[in-house]
XYZ file of C-alpha atoms in Angstrom:
294
model
C 98.990 162.342 -65.738
C 102.581 163.568 -64.760
C 103.660 166.385 -62.502
C 107.179 166.959 -64.783
C 108.731 170.697 -64.382
C 105.795 171.971 -62.625
C 105.140 173.122 -58.851
C 102.454 172.749 -56.868
C 101.671 174.372 -53.758
C 99.068 172.371 -50.843
C 97.779 173.203 -47.816
C 97.006 171.027 -44.920
C 93.289 172.568 -43.527
C 94.222 171.466 -39.803
C 98.106 172.214 -39.785
C 98.873 176.142 -39.816
C 100.882 174.454 -42.483
C 101.196 174.712 -46.406
C 103.556 172.509 -48.390
C 105.252 172.954 -52.046
C 106.203 170.375 -54.088
C 108.276 170.426 -57.603
C 109.507 167.651 -60.000
C 112.287 168.650 -62.587
C 113.752 167.343 -65.820
C 113.731 168.715 -68.982
C 114.662 171.834 -67.582
C 117.415 169.528 -65.550
C 118.700 168.452 -68.703
C 118.304 171.946 -70.287
C 121.106 173.819 -67.545
C 123.256 170.868 -68.028
C 123.562 170.324 -71.818
C 126.715 171.219 -73.789
C 128.567 171.187 -70.111
C 130.686 168.851 -69.280
C 130.156 168.775 -65.549
C 131.288 165.707 -62.960
C 128.343 164.011 -61.621
C 128.475 165.909 -58.340
C 128.467 168.638 -59.704
C 125.015 168.144 -62.106
C 123.799 166.460 -58.763
C 124.396 169.760 -56.863
C 123.552 172.287 -59.498
C 120.035 170.200 -59.636
C 119.811 170.317 -55.710
C 120.281 174.016 -56.443
C 117.185 174.284 -58.933
C 115.003 172.235 -56.694
C 115.572 174.938 -54.227
C 115.093 177.874 -56.732
C 111.840 176.460 -57.988
C 110.786 176.018 -53.961
C 112.017 179.624 -53.100
C 110.286 181.203 -55.734
C 107.336 179.784 -54.556
C 107.313 181.213 -50.806
C 107.976 185.135 -52.487
C 104.529 186.453 -54.275
C 106.499 189.289 -55.719
C 107.092 189.406 -59.236
C 110.438 189.403 -60.289
C 114.318 187.286 -59.579
C 115.045 184.896 -57.455
C 119.397 183.893 -57.693
C 120.962 181.411 -55.841
C 124.430 181.203 -56.212
C 127.521 179.008 -53.835
C 131.065 180.437 -53.955
C 134.302 179.125 -52.063
C 137.583 178.432 -52.866
C 137.278 174.813 -53.526
C 138.040 173.109 -56.912
C 133.830 174.325 -57.520
C 134.810 178.354 -58.113
C 130.731 179.118 -58.688
C 127.450 177.603 -59.513
C 124.200 180.034 -59.400
C 120.847 179.228 -60.819
C 118.813 182.042 -61.090
C 114.744 181.721 -61.948
C 111.688 184.268 -61.348
C 107.904 184.614 -60.490
C 107.584 182.835 -63.613
C 109.333 179.889 -63.019
C 111.462 180.484 -65.668
C 115.407 178.691 -64.988
C 118.109 178.742 -65.745
C 122.139 177.908 -64.096
C 126.179 177.328 -64.154
C 129.060 175.865 -62.423
C 132.221 177.507 -62.650
C 135.422 175.059 -61.802
C 138.830 175.694 -61.179
C 139.629 172.442 -60.159
C 139.168 168.565 -60.230
C 136.099 166.924 -58.508
C 136.749 164.175 -56.307
C 134.098 161.186 -55.823
C 131.333 161.736 -54.112
C 132.539 164.292 -52.467
C 130.710 166.298 -50.703
C 129.544 170.081 -50.858
C 131.917 171.257 -48.476
C 134.654 169.278 -50.170
C 133.833 171.150 -53.036
C 133.051 174.513 -52.470
C 136.014 174.695 -49.930
C 135.479 177.811 -47.318
C 132.150 179.626 -48.582
C 129.289 180.791 -48.830
C 126.017 180.857 -49.810
C 123.786 184.045 -51.363
C 120.513 184.307 -52.065
C 119.007 187.709 -54.050
C 115.634 188.470 -54.549
C 115.536 191.484 -56.952
C 111.921 192.463 -57.361
C 110.396 194.220 -60.423
C 109.617 196.603 -57.697
C 110.455 197.389 -54.813
C 114.336 197.594 -52.765
C 116.710 194.186 -53.686
C 117.682 192.233 -51.090
C 120.593 189.717 -50.553
C 121.233 187.205 -47.796
C 124.992 185.697 -47.044
C 124.542 182.249 -45.545
C 127.652 180.368 -44.491
C 128.036 176.679 -44.603
C 127.257 175.269 -42.030
C 125.013 172.412 -42.721
C 126.081 168.866 -45.043
C 123.586 168.739 -47.364
C 121.963 172.187 -49.558
C 118.911 171.381 -47.817
C 120.375 172.012 -44.241
C 121.918 175.258 -45.588
C 118.781 176.584 -47.386
C 117.028 175.480 -43.455
C 119.450 178.228 -41.899
C 118.881 180.648 -44.201
C 114.821 180.466 -43.165
C 115.605 180.526 -39.646
C 117.590 183.593 -40.178
C 116.319 185.610 -42.552
C 112.500 184.880 -41.626
C 111.846 182.994 -38.424
C 110.047 180.272 -40.182
C 110.136 176.852 -39.308
C 111.503 175.502 -42.825
C 111.814 171.767 -44.032
C 113.192 171.171 -47.468
C 113.771 168.065 -48.531
C 115.053 167.479 -52.057
C 116.092 163.939 -54.700
C 117.574 163.613 -57.856
C 118.584 160.900 -59.755
C 117.239 159.706 -63.116
C 114.142 159.155 -64.476
C 114.257 157.267 -67.733
C 117.372 157.445 -68.436
C 117.718 161.327 -68.413
C 118.805 163.671 -65.524
C 115.973 164.562 -63.235
C 115.611 166.058 -59.757
C 112.181 166.852 -57.310
C 111.766 167.939 -53.724
C 108.964 169.473 -51.702
C 109.224 172.719 -48.724
C 106.658 173.000 -45.518
C 106.767 176.025 -43.361
C 104.544 177.118 -40.948
C 102.107 180.133 -41.860
C 103.200 183.274 -41.196
C 101.933 185.132 -37.909
C 100.034 181.333 -37.185
C 100.803 178.868 -34.617
C 101.404 175.523 -34.722
C 102.203 172.745 -32.671
C 105.863 171.970 -32.940
C 105.318 168.546 -32.332
C 102.261 168.427 -35.128
C 105.082 170.386 -38.523
C 107.434 167.714 -36.898
C 104.965 164.658 -37.645
C 104.784 166.556 -41.084
C 107.898 166.822 -41.530
C 108.658 162.982 -41.264
C 105.932 162.017 -43.114
C 107.405 164.056 -45.988
C 110.448 162.998 -45.659
C 109.522 159.052 -46.770
C 109.208 160.677 -50.159
C 111.387 158.383 -52.243
C 113.046 159.978 -55.961
C 111.330 157.722 -57.832
C 108.181 158.343 -56.727
C 108.527 162.696 -57.360
C 109.755 162.046 -60.811
C 107.308 159.720 -61.766
C 103.933 160.106 -59.751
C 101.585 163.087 -60.204
C 101.542 165.236 -57.446
C 97.871 164.190 -56.192
C 98.745 160.182 -55.508
C 102.904 162.127 -53.792
C 100.272 163.405 -51.195
C 98.275 160.646 -50.656
C 101.320 158.169 -49.817
C 102.654 161.339 -47.952
C 99.861 162.381 -46.310
C 97.015 159.753 -46.617
C 95.360 160.543 -42.885
C 94.924 164.217 -43.662
C 93.361 166.611 -45.165
C 95.251 168.510 -47.961
C 93.991 171.886 -50.621
C 95.835 170.949 -53.867
C 96.415 173.689 -55.941
C 96.835 174.324 -59.734
C 99.784 173.846 -60.871
C 102.456 176.343 -62.300
C 104.423 175.314 -65.098
C 108.871 175.604 -64.831
C 110.493 175.579 -67.966
C 114.197 177.095 -68.882
C 114.622 179.642 -69.795
C 118.399 182.523 -70.420
C 117.975 186.179 -71.177
C 120.408 186.162 -72.910
C 120.334 188.435 -76.423
C 121.812 189.824 -79.314
C 120.629 193.142 -78.386
C 121.590 192.677 -73.972
C 125.943 192.095 -75.517
C 125.512 195.171 -77.586
C 124.533 196.946 -74.149
C 127.383 195.806 -72.903
C 130.324 196.067 -75.614
C 128.509 199.729 -76.007
C 129.574 200.204 -71.739
C 133.545 199.104 -73.175
C 136.006 202.084 -74.113
C 135.781 202.413 -77.616
C 139.746 201.875 -78.124
C 139.426 198.637 -75.823
C 136.689 198.143 -78.827
C 138.944 198.215 -81.503
C 141.786 196.392 -79.884
C 139.746 193.783 -80.320
C 138.518 194.373 -83.658
C 142.592 194.231 -84.430
C 143.071 191.229 -83.214
C 140.249 189.073 -84.197
C 138.649 190.961 -86.938
C 135.424 190.227 -84.721
C 133.825 190.336 -81.291
C 132.851 186.599 -79.344
C 130.229 186.639 -76.865
C 129.117 183.306 -75.699
C 126.502 182.434 -72.889
C 127.310 180.311 -70.747
C 123.864 179.326 -69.270
C 122.196 178.421 -73.014
C 126.036 177.612 -74.967
C 124.347 181.003 -78.102
C 127.616 182.909 -79.241
C 127.082 186.429 -80.634
C 129.251 187.945 -83.019
C 130.043 191.180 -83.969
C 132.142 192.337 -86.635
C 133.425 195.773 -88.000
C 130.544 196.997 -89.405
C 128.225 195.738 -86.661
C 130.172 198.055 -84.488
C 130.259 200.564 -86.802
C 126.279 200.552 -87.089
C 126.089 200.576 -83.194
C 128.681 203.481 -83.219
C 126.372 205.321 -85.628
C 123.046 204.588 -83.454
C 124.593 206.879 -80.473
C 125.640 204.788 -78.564
C 129.190 203.067 -78.382
C 132.439 205.351 -77.375
C 135.112 206.850 -78.891
C 138.686 205.749 -78.505
C 139.108 208.796 -76.444
C 135.531 207.466 -74.276
C 133.401 210.351 -75.625
C 129.809 208.636 -76.539
C 128.401 210.074 -79.696
């Protein structure tokens, strides 16, 4: 059985260390479909997708997590949004040309990574990390050391499987409030580092773990499916239009005869004409030109 688009959690019997393994193909493909991203940007989005899935699995809550890179380089913004159900979406915005084999820093320029955690219940948390590592994985490891003081290693692989974009990765983390020998954690990290992209993309999770840790006892738990899902909808677009001044809405209608809203995440278009807007206004939610809501 393939482990495509599934997240697996595992635990070492004799070490206070837990792990996660994710392999993604269809989810990755749907995120980059319809976008003419340079190869380097596509690869970075694959890495961010893997990282967000792994990060989401470390959180015990219902809600969303967003991993965002932004800076003054040719890649203005790259963002992946996910939730505890492993529903993912993502997009990148460019403001210049990406040269071949550009590094993370060359693409982002002077920038930073923002990790936003938004529980369904409870307070929103936002962490900002400078891009001090050479890779996304190194930057995330720095984030864990700063925010949670938990030794964490992240291993990400991108490439192709059956001629289509694929990405995968593993996360190792010392269990909270438990002591583990740093040498043992280093040893497990070195073993994990040997993972090959084609193994992650094509082999079942139990076989991947056996190849990596065949001298260790590892408990593998039931997987969780990962999928692409965009949260845009016509109702959400209507809600956004309702926040605009009525005069601005009228100007847009007079200019084009319609208001067209496009979702960068999934490519959906939502069109509102004068009759649609009159219906929204009649519902008592759309402001008049003077800004009053009736």
